[in-house]
PDB file of C-alpha atoms and ligand atoms in Angstrom:
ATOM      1  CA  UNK A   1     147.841 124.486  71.126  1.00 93.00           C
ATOM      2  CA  UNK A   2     145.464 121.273  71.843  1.00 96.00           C
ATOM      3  CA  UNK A   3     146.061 119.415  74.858  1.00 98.00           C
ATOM      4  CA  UNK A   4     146.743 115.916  75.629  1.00 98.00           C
ATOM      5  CA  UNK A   5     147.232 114.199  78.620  1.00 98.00           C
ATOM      6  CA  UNK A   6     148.586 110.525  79.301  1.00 98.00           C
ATOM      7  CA  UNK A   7     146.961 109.060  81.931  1.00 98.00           C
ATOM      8  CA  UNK A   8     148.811 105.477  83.149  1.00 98.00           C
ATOM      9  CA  UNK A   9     146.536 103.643  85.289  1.00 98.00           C
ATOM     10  CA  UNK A  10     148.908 100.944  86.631  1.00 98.00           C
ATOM     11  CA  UNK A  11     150.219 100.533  90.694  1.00 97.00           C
ATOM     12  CA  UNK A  12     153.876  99.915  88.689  1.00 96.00           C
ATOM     13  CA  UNK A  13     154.137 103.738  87.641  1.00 93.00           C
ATOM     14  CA  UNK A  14     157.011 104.952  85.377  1.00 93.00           C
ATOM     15  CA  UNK A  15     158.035 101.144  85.454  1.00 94.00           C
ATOM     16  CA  UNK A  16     155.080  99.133  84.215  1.00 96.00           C
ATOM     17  CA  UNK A  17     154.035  97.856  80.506  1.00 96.00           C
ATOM     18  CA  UNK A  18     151.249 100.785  80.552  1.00 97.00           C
ATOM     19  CA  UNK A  19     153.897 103.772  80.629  1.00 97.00           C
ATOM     20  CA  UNK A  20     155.586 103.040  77.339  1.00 97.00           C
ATOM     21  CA  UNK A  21     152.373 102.552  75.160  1.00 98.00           C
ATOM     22  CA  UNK A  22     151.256 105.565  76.705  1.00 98.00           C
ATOM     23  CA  UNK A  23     154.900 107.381  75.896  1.00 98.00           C
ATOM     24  CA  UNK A  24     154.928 105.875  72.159  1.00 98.00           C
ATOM     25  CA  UNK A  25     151.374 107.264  71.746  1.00 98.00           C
ATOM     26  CA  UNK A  26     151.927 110.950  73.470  1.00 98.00           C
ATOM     27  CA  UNK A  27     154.591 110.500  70.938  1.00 98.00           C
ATOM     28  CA  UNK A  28     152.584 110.934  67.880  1.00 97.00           C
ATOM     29  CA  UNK A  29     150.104 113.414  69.331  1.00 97.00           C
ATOM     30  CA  UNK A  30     153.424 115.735  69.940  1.00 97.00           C
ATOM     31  CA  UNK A  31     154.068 115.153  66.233  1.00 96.00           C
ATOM     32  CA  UNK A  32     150.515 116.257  65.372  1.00 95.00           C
ATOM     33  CA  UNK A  33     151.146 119.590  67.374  1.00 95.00           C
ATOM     34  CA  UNK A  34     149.602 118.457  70.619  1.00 97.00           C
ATOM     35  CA  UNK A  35     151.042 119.717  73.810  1.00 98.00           C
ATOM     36  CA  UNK A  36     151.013 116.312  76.215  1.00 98.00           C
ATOM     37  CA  UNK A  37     152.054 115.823  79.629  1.00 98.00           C
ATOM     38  CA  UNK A  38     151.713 112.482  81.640  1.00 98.00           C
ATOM     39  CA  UNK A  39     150.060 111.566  84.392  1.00 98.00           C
ATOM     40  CA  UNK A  40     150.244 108.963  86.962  1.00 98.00           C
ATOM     41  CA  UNK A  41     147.831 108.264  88.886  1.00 98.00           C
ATOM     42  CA  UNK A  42     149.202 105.747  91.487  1.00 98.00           C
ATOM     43  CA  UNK A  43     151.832 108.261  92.695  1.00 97.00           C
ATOM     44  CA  UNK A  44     149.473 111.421  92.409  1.00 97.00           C
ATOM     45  CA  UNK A  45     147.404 109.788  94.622  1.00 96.00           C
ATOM     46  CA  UNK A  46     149.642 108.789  97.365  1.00 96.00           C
ATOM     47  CA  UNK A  47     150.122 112.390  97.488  1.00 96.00           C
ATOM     48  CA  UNK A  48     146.742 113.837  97.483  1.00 97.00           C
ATOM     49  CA  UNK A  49     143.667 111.131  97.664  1.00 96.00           C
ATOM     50  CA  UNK A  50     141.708 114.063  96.295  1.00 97.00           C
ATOM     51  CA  UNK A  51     143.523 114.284  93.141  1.00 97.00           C
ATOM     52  CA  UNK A  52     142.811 117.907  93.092  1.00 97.00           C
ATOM     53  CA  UNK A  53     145.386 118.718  90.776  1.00 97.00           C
ATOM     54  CA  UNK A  54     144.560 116.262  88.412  1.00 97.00           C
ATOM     55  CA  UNK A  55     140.836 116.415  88.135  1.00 97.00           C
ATOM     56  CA  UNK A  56     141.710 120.429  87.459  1.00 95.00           C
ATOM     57  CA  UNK A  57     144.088 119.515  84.979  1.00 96.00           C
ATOM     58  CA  UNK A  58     141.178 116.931  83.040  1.00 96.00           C
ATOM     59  CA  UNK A  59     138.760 120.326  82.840  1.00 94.00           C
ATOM     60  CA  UNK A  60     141.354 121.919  80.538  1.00 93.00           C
ATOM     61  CA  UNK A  61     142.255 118.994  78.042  1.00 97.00           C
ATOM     62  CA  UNK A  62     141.226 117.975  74.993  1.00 97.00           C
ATOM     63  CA  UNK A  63     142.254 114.538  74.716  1.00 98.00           C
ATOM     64  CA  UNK A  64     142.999 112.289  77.498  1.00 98.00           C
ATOM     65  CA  UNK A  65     144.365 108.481  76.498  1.00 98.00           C
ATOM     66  CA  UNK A  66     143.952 106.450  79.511  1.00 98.00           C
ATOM     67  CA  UNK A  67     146.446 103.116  79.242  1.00 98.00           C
ATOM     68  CA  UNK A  68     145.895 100.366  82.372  1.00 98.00           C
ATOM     69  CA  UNK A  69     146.680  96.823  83.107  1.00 98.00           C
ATOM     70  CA  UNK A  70     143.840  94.718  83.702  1.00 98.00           C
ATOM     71  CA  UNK A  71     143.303  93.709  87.013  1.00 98.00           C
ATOM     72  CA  UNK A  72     140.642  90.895  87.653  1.00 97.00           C
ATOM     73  CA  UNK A  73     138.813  91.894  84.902  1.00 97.00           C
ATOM     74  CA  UNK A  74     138.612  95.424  86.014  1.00 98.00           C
ATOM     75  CA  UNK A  75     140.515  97.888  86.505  1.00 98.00           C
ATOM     76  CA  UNK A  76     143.389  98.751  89.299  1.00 98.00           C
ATOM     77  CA  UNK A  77     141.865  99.848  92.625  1.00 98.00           C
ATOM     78  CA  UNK A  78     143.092 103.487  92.654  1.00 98.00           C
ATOM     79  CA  UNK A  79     141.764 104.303  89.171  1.00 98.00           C
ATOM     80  CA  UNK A  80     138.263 102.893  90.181  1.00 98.00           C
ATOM     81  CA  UNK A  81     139.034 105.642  92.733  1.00 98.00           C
ATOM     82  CA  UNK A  82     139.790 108.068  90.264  1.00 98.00           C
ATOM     83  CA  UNK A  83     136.992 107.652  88.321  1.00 98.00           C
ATOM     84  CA  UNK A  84     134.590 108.380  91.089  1.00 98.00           C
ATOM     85  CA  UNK A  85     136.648 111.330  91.937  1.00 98.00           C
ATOM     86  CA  UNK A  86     136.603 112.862  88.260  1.00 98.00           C
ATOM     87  CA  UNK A  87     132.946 111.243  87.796  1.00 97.00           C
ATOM     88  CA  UNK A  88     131.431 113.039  90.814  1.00 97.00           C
ATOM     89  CA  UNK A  89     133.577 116.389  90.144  1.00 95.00           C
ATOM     90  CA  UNK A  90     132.230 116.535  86.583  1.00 94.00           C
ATOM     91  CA  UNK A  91     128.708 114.769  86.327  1.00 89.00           C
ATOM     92  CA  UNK A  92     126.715 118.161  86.415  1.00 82.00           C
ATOM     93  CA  UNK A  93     129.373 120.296  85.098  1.00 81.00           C
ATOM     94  CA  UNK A  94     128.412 122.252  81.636  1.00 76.00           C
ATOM     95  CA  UNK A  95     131.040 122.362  79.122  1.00 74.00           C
ATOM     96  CA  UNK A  96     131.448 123.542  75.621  1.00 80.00           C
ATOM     97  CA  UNK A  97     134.649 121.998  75.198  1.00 90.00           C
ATOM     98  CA  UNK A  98     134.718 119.005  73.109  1.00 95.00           C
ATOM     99  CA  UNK A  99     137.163 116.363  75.343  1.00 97.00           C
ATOM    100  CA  UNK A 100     137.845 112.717  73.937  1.00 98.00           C
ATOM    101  CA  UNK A 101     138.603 110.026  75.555  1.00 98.00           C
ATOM    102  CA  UNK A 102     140.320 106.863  74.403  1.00 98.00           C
ATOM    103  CA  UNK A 103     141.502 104.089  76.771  1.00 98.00           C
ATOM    104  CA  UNK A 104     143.784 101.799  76.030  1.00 98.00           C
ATOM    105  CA  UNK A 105     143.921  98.103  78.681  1.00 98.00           C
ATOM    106  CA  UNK A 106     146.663  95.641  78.169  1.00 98.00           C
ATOM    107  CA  UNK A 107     146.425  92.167  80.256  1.00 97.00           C
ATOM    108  CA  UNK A 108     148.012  89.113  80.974  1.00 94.00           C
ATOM    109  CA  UNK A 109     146.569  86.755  79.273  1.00 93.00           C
ATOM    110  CA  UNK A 110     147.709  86.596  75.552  1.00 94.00           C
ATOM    111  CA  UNK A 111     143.541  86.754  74.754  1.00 95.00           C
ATOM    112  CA  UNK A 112     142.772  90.204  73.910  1.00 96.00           C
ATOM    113  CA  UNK A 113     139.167  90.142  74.105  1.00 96.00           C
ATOM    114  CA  UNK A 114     139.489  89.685  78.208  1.00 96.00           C
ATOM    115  CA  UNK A 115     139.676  93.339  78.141  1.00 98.00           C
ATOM    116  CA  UNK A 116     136.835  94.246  76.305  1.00 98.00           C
ATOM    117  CA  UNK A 117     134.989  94.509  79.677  1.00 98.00           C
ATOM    118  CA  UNK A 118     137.021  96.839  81.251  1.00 98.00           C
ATOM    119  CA  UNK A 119     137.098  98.867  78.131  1.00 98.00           C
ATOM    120  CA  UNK A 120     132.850  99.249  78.205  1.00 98.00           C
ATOM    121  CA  UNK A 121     133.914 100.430  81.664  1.00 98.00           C
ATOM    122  CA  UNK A 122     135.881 103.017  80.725  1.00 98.00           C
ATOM    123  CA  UNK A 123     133.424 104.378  78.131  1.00 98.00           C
ATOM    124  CA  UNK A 124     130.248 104.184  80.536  1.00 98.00           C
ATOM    125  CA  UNK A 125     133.031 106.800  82.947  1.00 98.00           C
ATOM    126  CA  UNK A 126     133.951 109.073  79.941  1.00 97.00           C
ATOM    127  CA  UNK A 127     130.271 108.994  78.480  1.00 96.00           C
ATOM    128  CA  UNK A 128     129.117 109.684  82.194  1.00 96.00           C
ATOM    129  CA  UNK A 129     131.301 111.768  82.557  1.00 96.00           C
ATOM    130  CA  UNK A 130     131.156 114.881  79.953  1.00 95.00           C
ATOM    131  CA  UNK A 131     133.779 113.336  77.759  1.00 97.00           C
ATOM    132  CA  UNK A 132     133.508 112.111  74.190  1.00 97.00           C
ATOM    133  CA  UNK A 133     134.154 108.174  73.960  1.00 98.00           C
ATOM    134  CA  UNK A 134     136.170 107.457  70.863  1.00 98.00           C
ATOM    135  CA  UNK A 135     137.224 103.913  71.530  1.00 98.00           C
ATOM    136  CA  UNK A 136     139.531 101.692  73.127  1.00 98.00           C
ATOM    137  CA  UNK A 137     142.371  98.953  72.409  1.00 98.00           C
ATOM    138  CA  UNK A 138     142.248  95.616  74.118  1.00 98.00           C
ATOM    139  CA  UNK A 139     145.998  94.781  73.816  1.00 97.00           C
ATOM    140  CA  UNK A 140     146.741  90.850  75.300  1.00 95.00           C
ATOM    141  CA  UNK A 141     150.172  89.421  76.486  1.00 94.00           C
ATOM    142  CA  UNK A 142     150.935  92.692  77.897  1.00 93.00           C
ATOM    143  CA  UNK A 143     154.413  91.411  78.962  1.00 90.00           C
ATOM    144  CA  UNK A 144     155.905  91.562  75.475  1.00 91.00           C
ATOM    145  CA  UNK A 145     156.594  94.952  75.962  1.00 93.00           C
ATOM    146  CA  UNK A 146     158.763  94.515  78.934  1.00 88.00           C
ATOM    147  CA  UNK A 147     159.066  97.905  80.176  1.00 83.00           C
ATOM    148  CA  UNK A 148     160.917  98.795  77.413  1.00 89.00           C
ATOM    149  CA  UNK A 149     160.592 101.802  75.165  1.00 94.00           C
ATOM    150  CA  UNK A 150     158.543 100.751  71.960  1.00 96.00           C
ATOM    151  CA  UNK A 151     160.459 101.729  69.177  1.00 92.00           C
ATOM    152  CA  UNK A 152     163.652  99.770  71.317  1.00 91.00           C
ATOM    153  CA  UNK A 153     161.381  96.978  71.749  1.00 90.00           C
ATOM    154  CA  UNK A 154     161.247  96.108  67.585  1.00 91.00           C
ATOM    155  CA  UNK A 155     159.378  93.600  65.725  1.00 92.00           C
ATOM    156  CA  UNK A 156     157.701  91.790  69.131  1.00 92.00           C
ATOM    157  CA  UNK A 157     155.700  94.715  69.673  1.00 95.00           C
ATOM    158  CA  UNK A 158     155.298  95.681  66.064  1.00 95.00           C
ATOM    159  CA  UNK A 159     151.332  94.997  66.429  1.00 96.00           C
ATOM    160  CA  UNK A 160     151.041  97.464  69.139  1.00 97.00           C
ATOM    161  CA  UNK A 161     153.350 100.036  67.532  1.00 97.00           C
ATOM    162  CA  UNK A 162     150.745  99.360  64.041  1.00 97.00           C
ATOM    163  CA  UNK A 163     147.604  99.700  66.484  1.00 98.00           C
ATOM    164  CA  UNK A 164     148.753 103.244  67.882  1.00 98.00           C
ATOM    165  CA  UNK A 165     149.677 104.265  64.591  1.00 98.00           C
ATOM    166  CA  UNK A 166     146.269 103.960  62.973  1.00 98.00           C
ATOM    167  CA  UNK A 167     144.911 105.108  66.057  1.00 98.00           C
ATOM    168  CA  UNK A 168     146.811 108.587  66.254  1.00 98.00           C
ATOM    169  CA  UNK A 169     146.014 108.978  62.473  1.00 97.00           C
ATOM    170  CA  UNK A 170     142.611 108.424  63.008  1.00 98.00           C
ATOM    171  CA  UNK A 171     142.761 111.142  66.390  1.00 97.00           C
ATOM    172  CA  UNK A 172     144.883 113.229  63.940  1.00 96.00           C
ATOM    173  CA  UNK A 173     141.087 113.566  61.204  1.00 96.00           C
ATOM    174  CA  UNK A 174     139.157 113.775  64.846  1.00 96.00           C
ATOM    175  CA  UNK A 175     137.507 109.802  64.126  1.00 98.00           C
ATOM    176  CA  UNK A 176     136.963 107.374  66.454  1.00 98.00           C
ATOM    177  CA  UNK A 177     139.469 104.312  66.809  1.00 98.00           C
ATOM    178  CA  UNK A 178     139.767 102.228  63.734  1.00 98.00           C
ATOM    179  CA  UNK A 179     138.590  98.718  63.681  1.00 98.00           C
ATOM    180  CA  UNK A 180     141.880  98.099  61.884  1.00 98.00           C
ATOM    181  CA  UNK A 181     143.406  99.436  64.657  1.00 98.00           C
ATOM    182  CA  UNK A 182     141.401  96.997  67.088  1.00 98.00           C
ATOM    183  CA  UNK A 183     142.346  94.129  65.206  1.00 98.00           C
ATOM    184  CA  UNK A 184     146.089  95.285  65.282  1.00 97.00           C
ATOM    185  CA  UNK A 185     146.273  95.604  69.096  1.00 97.00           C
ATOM    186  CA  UNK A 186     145.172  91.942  69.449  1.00 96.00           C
ATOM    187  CA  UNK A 187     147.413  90.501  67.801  1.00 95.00           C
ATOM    188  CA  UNK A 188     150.304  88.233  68.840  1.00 93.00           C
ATOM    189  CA  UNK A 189     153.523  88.329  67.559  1.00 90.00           C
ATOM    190  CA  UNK A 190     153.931  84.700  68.851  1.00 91.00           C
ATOM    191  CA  UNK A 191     151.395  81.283  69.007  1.00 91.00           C
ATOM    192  CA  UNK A 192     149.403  82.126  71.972  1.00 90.00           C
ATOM    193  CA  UNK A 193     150.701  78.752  73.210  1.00 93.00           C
ATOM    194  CA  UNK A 194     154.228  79.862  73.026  1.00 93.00           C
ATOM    195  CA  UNK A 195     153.418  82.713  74.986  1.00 91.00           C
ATOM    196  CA  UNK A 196     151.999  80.671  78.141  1.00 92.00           C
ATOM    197  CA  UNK A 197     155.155  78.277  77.963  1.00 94.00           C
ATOM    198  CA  UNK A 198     157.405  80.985  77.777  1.00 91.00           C
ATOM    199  CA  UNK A 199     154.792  82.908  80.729  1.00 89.00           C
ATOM    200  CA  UNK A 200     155.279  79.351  82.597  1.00 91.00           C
ATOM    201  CA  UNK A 201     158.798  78.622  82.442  1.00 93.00           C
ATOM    202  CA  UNK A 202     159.439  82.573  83.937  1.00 90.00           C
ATOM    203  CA  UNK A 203     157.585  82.399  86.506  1.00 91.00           C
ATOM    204  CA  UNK A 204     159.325  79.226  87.595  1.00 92.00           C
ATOM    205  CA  UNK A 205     162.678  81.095  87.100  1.00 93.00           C
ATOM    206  CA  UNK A 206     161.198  83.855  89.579  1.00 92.00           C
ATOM    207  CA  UNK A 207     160.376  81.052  91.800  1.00 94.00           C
ATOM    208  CA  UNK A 208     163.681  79.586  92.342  1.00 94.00           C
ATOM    209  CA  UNK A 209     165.318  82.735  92.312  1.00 94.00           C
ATOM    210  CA  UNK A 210     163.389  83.542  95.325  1.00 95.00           C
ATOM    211  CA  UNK A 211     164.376  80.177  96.882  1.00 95.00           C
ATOM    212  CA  UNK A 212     160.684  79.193  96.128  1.00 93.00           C
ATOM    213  CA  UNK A 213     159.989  75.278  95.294  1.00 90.00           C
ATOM    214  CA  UNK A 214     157.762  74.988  92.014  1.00 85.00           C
ATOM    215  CA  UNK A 215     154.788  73.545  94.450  1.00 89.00           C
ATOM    216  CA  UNK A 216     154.360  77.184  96.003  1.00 91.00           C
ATOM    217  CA  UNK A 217     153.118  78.551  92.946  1.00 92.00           C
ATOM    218  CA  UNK A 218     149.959  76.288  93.143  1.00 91.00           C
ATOM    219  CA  UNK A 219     149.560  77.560  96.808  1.00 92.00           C
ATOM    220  CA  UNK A 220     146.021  78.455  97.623  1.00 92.00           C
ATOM    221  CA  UNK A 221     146.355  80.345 100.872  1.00 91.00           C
ATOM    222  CA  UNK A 222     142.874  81.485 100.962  1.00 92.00           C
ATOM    223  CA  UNK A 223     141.010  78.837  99.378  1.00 91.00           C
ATOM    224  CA  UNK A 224     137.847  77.224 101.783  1.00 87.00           C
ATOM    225  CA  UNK A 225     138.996  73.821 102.786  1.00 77.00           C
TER     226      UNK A 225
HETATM  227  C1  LIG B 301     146.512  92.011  90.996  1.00 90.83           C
HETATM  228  C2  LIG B 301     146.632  91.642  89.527  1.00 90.83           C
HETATM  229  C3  LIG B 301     145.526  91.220  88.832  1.00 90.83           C
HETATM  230  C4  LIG B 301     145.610  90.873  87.478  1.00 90.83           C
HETATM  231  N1  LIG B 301     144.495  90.427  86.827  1.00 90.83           N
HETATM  232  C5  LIG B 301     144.586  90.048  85.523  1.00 90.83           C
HETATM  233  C6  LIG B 301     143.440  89.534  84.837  1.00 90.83           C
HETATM  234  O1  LIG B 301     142.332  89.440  85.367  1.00 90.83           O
HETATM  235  N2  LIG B 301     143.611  89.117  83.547  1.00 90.83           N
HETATM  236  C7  LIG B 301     144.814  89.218  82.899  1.00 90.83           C
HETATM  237  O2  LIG B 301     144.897  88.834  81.730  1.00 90.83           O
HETATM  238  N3  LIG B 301     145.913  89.723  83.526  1.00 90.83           N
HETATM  239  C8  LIG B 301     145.826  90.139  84.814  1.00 90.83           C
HETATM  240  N4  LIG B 301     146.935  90.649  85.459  1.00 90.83           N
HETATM  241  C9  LIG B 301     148.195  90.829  84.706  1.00 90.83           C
HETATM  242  C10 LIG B 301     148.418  92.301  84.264  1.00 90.83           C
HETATM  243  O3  LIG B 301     147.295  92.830  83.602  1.00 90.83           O
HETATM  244  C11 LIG B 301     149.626  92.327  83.315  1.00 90.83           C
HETATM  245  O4  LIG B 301     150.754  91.771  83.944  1.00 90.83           O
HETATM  246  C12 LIG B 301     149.948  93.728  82.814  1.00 90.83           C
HETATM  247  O5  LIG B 301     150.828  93.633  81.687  1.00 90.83           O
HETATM  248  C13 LIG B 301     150.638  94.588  83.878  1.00 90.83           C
HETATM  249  O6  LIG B 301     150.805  95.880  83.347  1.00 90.83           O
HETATM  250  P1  LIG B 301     151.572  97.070  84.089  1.00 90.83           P
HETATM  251  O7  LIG B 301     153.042  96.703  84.078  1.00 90.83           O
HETATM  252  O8  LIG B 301     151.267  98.286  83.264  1.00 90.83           O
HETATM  253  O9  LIG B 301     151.025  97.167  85.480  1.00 90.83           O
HETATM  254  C14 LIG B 301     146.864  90.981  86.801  1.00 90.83           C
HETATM  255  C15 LIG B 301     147.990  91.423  87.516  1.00 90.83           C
HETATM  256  C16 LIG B 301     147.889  91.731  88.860  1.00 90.83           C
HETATM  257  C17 LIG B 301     149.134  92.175  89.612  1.00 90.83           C
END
């Protein structure tokens, strides 16, 4: 049976916007007869900085989809971390096993294309790496999904639900990710403008909830005066 592995980049674990694209996906690689298991990195390495076990568990796979938030235009700290671990474990290793790699980086910001970046960063890794590239999704607005379980989640996420589709049919005839499937995942189910109001007025809402006045959120505690 073919293995794939779920690898969720973000610090938020089990309870970030990553884990249920990655859970939708692993999904419809079950369906296809792949054995999947996921893994998170943030917690595996709080508990060995090594990642032993999962750099051991990456020489046996044969498809890994990594899904991440974008952070700064890059990606989280500990999977920069990760990649150097894998990278420097694998860089002279021979193998006949063909391994793909997809990654998958959802962001903030409702434009998609600020992930782009991050994505050629994942497939200089995987291509560095001994694993075979086959594309990445640059999903904006990440938010929409909410934490919440894709198919639960309805006709908001319907672009992203489309996006994996295509892309685990594609997986399914061993291609590379669709550009169908590109254009899907950067999509908005709402004006782009309605998004950042609806961004704005929540994190207001946070702000007095945490007996915050609106003028902290412009704070600049570390700006050069
Ligand atoms: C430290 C930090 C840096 C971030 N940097 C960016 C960024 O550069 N661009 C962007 O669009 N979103 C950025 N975001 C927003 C996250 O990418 C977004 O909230 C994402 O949906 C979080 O996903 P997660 O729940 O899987 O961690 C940042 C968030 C944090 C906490």
């Amino acid at each position: 049976m073919p293995k794939a592995i779920g690898l969720i980049g973000s610090p938020r674990g089990a309870k970030s916007n990553s884990k249920p694209i990655a859970d939708y996906l692993l999904g419809k690689f079950e369906g296809q007869g792949f054995e999947t298991e996921t893994v998170l990195i943030y917690p595996e390495h709080r508990k060995d900085p090594a990642l032993k076990g999962v750099i051991e568990k990456l020489d046996g796979v044969d498809l890994v989809a990594l899904v991440f938030p974008l952070y700064i235009d890059s990606l989280p700290a500990r999977l920069i971390r990760a990649f150097e671990l894998i990278h420097k474990h694998r860089k002279d290793r021979k193998s006949s096993k063909d391994q793909r790699f997809m990654a998958i980086c959802q962001s903030g910001f409702p434009e998609s294309h600020q992930n782009l970046l991050a994505l050629d960063m994942c497939k200089c890794f995987a291509e560095l790496s001994g694993f075979r590239w086959i594309g990445g999704l640059p999903i904006g607005a990440g938010a929409i999904v909410g934490e919440q379980n894709l198919v639960d989640a309805g006709g908001r996420v319907y672009f992203i639900r489309n996006a994996l589709d295509m892309t685990a049919e594609a997986i399914a005839r061993n291609e590379e990710i669709p550009e169908e499937a590109i254009v899907a995942a950067s999509k908005l189910p709402v004006p782009a403008w309605l998004y950042r109001l609806i961004g704005n007025s929540s994190w207001k809402q946070r702000a007095k909830k945490n007996d915050l006045r609106k003028r902290a959120l412009y704070a600049k505690p570390y700006a050069r005066h």
